[in-house]
PDB file of C-alpha atoms in Angstrom:
ATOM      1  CA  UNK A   9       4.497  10.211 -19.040  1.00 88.00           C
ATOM      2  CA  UNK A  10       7.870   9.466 -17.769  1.00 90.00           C
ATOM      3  CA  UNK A  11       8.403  12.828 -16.536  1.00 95.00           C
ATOM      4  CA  UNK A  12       8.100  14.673 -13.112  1.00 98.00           C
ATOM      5  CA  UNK A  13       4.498  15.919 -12.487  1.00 98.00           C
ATOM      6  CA  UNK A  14       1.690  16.913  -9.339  1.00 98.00           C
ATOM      7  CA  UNK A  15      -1.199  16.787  -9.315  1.00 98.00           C
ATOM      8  CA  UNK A  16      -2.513  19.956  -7.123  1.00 98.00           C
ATOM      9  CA  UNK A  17      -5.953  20.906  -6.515  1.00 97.00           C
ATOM     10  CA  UNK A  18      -5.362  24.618  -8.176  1.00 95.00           C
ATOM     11  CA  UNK A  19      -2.948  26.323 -10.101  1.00 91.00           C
ATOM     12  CA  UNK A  20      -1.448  28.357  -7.811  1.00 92.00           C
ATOM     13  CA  UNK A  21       2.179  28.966  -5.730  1.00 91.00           C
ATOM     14  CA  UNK A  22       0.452  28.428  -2.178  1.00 92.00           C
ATOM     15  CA  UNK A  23      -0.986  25.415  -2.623  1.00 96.00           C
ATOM     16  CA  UNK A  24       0.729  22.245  -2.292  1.00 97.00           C
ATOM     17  CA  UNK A  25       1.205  18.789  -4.366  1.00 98.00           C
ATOM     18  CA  UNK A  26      -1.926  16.238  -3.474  1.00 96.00           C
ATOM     19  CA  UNK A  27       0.027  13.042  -5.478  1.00 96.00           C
ATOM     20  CA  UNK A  28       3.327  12.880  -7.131  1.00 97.00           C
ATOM     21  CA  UNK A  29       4.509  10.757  -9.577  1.00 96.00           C
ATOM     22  CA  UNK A  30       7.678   8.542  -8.853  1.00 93.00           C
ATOM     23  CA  UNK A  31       9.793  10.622 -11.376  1.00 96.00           C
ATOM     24  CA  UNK A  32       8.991  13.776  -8.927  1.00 97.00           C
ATOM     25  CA  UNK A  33       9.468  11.904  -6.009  1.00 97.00           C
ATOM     26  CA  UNK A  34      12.927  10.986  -7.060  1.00 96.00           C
ATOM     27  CA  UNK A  35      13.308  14.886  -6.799  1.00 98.00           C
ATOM     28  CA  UNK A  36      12.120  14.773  -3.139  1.00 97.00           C
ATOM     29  CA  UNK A  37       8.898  16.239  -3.641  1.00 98.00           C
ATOM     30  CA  UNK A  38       6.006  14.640  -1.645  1.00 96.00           C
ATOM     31  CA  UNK A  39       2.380  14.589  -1.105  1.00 95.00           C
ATOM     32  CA  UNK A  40       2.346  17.708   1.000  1.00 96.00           C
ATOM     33  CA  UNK A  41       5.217  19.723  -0.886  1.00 97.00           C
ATOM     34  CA  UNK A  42       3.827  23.540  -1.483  1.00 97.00           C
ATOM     35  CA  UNK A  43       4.280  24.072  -5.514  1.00 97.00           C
ATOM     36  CA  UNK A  44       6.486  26.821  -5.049  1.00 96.00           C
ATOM     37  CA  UNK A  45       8.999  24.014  -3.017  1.00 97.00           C
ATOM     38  CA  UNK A  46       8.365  21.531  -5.898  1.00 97.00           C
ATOM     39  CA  UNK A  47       9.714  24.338  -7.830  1.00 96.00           C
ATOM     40  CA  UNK A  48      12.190  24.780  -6.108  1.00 97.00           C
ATOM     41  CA  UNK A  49      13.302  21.232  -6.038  1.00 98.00           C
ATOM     42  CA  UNK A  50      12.400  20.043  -9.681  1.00 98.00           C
ATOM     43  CA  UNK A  51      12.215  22.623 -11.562  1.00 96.00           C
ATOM     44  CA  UNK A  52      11.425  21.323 -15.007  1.00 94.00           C
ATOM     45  CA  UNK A  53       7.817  19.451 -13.024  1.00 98.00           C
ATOM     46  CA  UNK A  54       4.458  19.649 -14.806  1.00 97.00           C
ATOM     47  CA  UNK A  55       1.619  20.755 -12.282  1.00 98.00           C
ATOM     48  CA  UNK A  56      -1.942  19.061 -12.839  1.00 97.00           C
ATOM     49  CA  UNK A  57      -4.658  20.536 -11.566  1.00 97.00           C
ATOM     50  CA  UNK A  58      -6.591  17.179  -9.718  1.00 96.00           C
ATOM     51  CA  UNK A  59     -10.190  15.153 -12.156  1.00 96.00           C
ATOM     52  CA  UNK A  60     -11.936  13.709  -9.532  1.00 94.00           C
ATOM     53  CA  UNK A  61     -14.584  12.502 -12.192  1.00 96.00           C
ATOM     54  CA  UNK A  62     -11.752  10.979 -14.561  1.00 96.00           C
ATOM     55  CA  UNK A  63     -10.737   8.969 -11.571  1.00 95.00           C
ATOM     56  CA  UNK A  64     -13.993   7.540 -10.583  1.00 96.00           C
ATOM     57  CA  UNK A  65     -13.824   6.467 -14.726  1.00 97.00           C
ATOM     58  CA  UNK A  66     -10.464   4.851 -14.637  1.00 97.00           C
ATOM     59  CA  UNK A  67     -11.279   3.314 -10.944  1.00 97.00           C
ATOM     60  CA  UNK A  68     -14.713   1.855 -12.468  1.00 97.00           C
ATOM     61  CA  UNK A  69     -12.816   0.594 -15.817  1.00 98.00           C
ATOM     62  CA  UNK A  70      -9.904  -1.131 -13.584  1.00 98.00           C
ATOM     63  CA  UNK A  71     -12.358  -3.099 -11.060  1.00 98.00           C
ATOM     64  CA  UNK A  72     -14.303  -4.041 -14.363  1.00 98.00           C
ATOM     65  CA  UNK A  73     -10.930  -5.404 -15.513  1.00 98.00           C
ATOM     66  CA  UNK A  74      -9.866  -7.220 -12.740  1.00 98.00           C
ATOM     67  CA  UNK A  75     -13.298  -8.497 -12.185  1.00 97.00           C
ATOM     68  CA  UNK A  76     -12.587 -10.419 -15.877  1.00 97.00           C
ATOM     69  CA  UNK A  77      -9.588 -12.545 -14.149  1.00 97.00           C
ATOM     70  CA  UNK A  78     -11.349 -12.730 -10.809  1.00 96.00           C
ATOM     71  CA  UNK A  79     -13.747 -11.796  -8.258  1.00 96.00           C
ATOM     72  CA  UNK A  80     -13.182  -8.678  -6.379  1.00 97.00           C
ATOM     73  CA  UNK A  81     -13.969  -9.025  -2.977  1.00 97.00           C
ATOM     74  CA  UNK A  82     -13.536  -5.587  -1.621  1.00 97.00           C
ATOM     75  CA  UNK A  83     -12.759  -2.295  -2.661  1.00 97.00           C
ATOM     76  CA  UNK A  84     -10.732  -0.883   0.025  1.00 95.00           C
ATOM     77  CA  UNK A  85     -10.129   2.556  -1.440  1.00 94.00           C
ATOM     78  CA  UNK A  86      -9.614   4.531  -5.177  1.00 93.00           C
ATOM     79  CA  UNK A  87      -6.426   2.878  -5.927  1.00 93.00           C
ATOM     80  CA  UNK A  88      -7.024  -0.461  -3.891  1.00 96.00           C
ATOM     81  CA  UNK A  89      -9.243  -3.702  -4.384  1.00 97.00           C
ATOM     82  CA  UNK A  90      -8.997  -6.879  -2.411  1.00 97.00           C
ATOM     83  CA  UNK A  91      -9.418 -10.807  -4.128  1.00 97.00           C
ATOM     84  CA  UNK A  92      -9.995 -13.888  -1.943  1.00 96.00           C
ATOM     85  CA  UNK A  93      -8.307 -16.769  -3.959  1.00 97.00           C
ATOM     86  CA  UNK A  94     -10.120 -20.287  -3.391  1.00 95.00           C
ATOM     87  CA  UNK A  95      -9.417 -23.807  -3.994  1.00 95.00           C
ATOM     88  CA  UNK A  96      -6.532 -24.438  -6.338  1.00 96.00           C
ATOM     89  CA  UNK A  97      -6.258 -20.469  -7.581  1.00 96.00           C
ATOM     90  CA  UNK A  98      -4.224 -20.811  -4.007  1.00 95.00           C
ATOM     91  CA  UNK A  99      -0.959 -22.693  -5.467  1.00 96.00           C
ATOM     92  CA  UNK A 100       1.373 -20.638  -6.017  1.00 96.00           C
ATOM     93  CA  UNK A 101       2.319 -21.132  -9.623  1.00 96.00           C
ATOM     94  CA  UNK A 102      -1.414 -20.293 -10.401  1.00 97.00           C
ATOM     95  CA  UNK A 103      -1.576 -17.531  -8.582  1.00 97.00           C
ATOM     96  CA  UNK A 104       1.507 -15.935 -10.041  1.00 97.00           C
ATOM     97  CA  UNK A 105      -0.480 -16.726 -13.336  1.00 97.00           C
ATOM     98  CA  UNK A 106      -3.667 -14.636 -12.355  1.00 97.00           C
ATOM     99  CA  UNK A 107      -1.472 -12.063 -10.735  1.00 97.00           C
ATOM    100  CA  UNK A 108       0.315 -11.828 -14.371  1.00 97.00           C
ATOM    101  CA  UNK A 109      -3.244 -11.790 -16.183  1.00 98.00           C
ATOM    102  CA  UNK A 110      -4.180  -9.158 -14.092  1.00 98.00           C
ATOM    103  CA  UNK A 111      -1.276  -6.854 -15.054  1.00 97.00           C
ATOM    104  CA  UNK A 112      -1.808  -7.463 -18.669  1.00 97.00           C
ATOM    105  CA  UNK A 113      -5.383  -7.122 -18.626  1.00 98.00           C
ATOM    106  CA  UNK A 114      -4.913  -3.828 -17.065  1.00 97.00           C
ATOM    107  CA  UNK A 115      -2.370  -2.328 -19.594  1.00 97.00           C
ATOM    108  CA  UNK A 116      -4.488  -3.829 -22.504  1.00 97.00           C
ATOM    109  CA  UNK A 117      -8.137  -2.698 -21.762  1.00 97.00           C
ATOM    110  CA  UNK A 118      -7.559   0.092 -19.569  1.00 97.00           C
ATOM    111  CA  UNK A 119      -3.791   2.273 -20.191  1.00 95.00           C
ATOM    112  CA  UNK A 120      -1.100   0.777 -21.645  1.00 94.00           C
ATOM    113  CA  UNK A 121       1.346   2.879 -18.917  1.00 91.00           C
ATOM    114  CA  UNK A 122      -0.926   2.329 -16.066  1.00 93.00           C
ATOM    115  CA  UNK A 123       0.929  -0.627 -13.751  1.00 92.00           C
ATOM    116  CA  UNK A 124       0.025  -2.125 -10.380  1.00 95.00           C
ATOM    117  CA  UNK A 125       1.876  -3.958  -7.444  1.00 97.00           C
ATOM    118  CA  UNK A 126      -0.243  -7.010  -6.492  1.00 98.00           C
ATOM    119  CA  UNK A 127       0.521  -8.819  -2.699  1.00 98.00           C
ATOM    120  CA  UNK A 128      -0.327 -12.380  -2.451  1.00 98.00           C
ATOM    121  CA  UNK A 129      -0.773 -13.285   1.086  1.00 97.00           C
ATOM    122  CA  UNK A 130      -2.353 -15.238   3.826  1.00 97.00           C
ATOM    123  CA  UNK A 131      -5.065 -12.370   4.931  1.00 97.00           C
ATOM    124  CA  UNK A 132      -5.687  -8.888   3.319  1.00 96.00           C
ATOM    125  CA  UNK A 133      -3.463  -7.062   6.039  1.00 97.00           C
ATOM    126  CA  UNK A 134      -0.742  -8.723   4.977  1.00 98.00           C
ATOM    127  CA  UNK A 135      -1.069  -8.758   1.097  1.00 98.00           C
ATOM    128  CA  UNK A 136      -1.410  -5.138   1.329  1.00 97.00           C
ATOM    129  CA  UNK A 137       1.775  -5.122   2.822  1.00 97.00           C
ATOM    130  CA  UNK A 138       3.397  -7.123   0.483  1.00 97.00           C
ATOM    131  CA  UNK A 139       1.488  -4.796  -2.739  1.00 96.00           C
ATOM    132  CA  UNK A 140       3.864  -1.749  -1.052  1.00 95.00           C
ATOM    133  CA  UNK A 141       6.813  -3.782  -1.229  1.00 95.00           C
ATOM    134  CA  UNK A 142       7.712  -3.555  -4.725  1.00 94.00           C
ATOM    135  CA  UNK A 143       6.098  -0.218  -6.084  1.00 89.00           C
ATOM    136  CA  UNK A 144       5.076   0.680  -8.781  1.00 90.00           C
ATOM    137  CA  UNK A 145       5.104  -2.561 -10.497  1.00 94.00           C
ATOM    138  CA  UNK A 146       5.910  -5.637  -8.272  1.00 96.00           C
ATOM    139  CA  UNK A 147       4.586  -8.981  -7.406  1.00 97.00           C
ATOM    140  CA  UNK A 148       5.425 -10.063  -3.867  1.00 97.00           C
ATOM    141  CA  UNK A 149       4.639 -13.006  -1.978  1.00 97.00           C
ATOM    142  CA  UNK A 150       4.036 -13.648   1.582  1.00 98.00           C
ATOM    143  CA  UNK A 151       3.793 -17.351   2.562  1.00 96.00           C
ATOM    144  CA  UNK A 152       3.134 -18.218   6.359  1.00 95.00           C
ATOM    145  CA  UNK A 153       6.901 -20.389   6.679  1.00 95.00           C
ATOM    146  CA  UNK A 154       7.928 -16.462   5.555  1.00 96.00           C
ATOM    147  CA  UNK A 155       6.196 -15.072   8.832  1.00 96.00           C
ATOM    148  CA  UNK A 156       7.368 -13.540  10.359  1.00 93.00           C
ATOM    149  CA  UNK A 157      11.120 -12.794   9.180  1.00 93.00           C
ATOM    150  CA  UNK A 158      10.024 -11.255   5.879  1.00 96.00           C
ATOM    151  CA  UNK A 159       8.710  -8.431   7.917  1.00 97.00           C
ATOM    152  CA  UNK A 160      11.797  -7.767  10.181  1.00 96.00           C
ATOM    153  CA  UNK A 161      13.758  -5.382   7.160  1.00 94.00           C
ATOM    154  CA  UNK A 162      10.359  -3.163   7.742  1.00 97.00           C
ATOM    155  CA  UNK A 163       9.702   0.254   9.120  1.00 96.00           C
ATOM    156  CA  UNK A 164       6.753   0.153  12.133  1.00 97.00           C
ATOM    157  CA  UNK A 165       5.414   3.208   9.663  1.00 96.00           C
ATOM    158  CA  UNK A 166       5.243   0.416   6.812  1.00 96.00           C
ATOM    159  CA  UNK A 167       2.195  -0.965   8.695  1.00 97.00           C
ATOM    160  CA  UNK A 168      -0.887  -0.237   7.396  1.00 96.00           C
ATOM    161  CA  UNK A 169      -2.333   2.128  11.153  1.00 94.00           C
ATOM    162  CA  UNK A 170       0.338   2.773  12.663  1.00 96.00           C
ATOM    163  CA  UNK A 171       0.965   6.706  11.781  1.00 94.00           C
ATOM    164  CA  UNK A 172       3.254   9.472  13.293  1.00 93.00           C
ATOM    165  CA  UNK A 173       1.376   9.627  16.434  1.00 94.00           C
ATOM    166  CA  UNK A 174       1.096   5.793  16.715  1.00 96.00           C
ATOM    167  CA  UNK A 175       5.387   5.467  16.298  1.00 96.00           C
ATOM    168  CA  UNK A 176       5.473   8.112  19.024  1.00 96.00           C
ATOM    169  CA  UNK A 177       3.389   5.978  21.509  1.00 95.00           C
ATOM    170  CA  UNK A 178       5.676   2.671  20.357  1.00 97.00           C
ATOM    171  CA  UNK A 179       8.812   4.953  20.606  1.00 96.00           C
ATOM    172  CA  UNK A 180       7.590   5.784  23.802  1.00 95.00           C
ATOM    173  CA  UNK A 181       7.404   2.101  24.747  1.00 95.00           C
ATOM    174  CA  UNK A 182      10.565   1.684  23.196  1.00 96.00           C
ATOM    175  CA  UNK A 183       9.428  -0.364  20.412  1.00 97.00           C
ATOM    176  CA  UNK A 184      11.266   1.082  17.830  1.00 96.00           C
ATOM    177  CA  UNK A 185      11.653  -1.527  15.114  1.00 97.00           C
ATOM    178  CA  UNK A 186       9.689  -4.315  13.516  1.00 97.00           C
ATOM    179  CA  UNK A 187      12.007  -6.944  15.475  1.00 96.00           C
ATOM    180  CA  UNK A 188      10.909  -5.787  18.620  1.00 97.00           C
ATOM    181  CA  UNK A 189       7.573  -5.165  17.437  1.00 97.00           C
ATOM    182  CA  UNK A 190       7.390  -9.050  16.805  1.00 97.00           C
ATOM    183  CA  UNK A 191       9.009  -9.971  19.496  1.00 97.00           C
ATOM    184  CA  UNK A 192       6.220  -8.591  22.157  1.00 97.00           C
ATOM    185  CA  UNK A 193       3.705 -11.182  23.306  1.00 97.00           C
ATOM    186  CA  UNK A 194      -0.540 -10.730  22.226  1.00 97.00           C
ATOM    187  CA  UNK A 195      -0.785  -9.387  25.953  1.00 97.00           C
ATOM    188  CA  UNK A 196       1.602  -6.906  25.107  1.00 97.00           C
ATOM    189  CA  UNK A 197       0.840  -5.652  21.917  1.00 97.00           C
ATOM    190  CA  UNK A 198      -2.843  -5.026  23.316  1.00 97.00           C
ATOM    191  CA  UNK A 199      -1.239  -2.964  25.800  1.00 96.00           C
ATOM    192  CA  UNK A 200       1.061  -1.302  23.751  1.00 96.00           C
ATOM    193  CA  UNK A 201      -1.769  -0.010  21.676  1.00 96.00           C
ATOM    194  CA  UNK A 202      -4.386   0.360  24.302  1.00 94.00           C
ATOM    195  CA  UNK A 203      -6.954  -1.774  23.120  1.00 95.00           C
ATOM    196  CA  UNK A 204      -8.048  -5.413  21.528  1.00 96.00           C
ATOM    197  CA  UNK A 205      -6.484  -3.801  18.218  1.00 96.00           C
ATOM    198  CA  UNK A 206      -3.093  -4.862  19.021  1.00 96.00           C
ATOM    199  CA  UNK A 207      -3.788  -8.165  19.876  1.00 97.00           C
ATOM    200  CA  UNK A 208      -5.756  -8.199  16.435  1.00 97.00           C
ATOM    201  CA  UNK A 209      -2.661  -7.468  15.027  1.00 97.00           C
ATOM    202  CA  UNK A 210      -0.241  -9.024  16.844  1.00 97.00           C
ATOM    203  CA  UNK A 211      -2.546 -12.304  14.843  1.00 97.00           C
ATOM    204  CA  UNK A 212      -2.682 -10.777  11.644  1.00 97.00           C
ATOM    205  CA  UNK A 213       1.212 -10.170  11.416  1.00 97.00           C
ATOM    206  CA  UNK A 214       1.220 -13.767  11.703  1.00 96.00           C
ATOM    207  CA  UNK A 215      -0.843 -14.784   8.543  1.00 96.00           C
ATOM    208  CA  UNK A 216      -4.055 -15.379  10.616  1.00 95.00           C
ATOM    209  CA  UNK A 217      -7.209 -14.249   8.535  1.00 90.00           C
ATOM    210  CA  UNK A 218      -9.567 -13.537  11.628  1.00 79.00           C
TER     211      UNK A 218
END
């Protein structure tokens, strides 16, 4: 704890890191790296070979957890879950609280070093968003008189789909910044991406939960 280390899927030179923590990453080693670079880079990082089983365990134990302060609505992934807040859980002092309980809860019934970074949003798209902000630890808040300015200090790769081949396209279009990616119109974002998905977008960057 506290110190660099990979997690790689064998102990070997060739192979290459499959998660790093954030005292590797400081190093410039990435998800990706080949050992023998991490090495290179940071040489005083601990290499662990990858527990699929241990992670199901701690996944299980944290969605237990959360489930204790509130419902889980989705589990989008290993390392992500989704809440829908109703009623008055949607003021914003109370949901602060819950997002507080929820931290605690995790360090006190599943790892006392294990944090989170919680997004509070108008739709799921957004409050993942808002989770990456402030990694590995942060609380971040998106409210709709935000939208869309809060987003403008983004990269277009900070959206959750839109990849190296997806910048290309946008770059292509030249849409090279979140400004101007705000700026286009629902037409255009459905033809900047070549199908209804853009559009879909172009309303859920705007706090609509469709």
């Amino acid at each position: 704890r506290g110190k660099p280390v990979a997690v790689v899927p064998i102990k070997a030179d060739t192979t290459c890191c499959i998660a790093v923590s954030y005292e590797g990453k400081a190093f410039g080693v990435k998800t990706g790296t080949l050992v023998a670079e991490a090495r290179r880079l940071c040489p005083g990082i601990k290499f662990i070979v990858g527990d699929h089983a241990n992670y199901v365990r701690y996944h299980n134990k944290i969605v237990e957890t959360v489930e204790t302060c509130l419902p889980v609505e989705a589990v989008c992934s290993i390392d992500e879950i989704a809440c829908r807040l109703t009623g008055s859980q949607r003021d914003l002092g109370k949901a602060s609280a819950l997002a507080r309980q929820i931290k605690a809860a995790i360090k006190d019934k599943v790892g006392s070093s294990l944090k989170c970074s919680i997004g509070l949003a108008p739709n799921r798209y957004l409050a993942k968003i808002a989770g990456d902000m402030k990694k590995p630890d942060g609380f971040t808040v998106i409210r709709p008189c935000d939208l869309p300015g809060i987003l403008h200090g983004l990269k277009l790769r900070d959206l959750p789909g839109i990849g190296a081949r997806m910048e290309e396209r946008l770059e292509r279009k030249d849409i090279r910044s979140m400004e101007k990616l705000l700026s286009l119109t629902p037409e255009e974002m459905r033809q900047a991406w070549g199908s209804v998905s853009g559009e879909e977008l172009w309303h859920l960057l705007r706090g609509e939960d469709i």
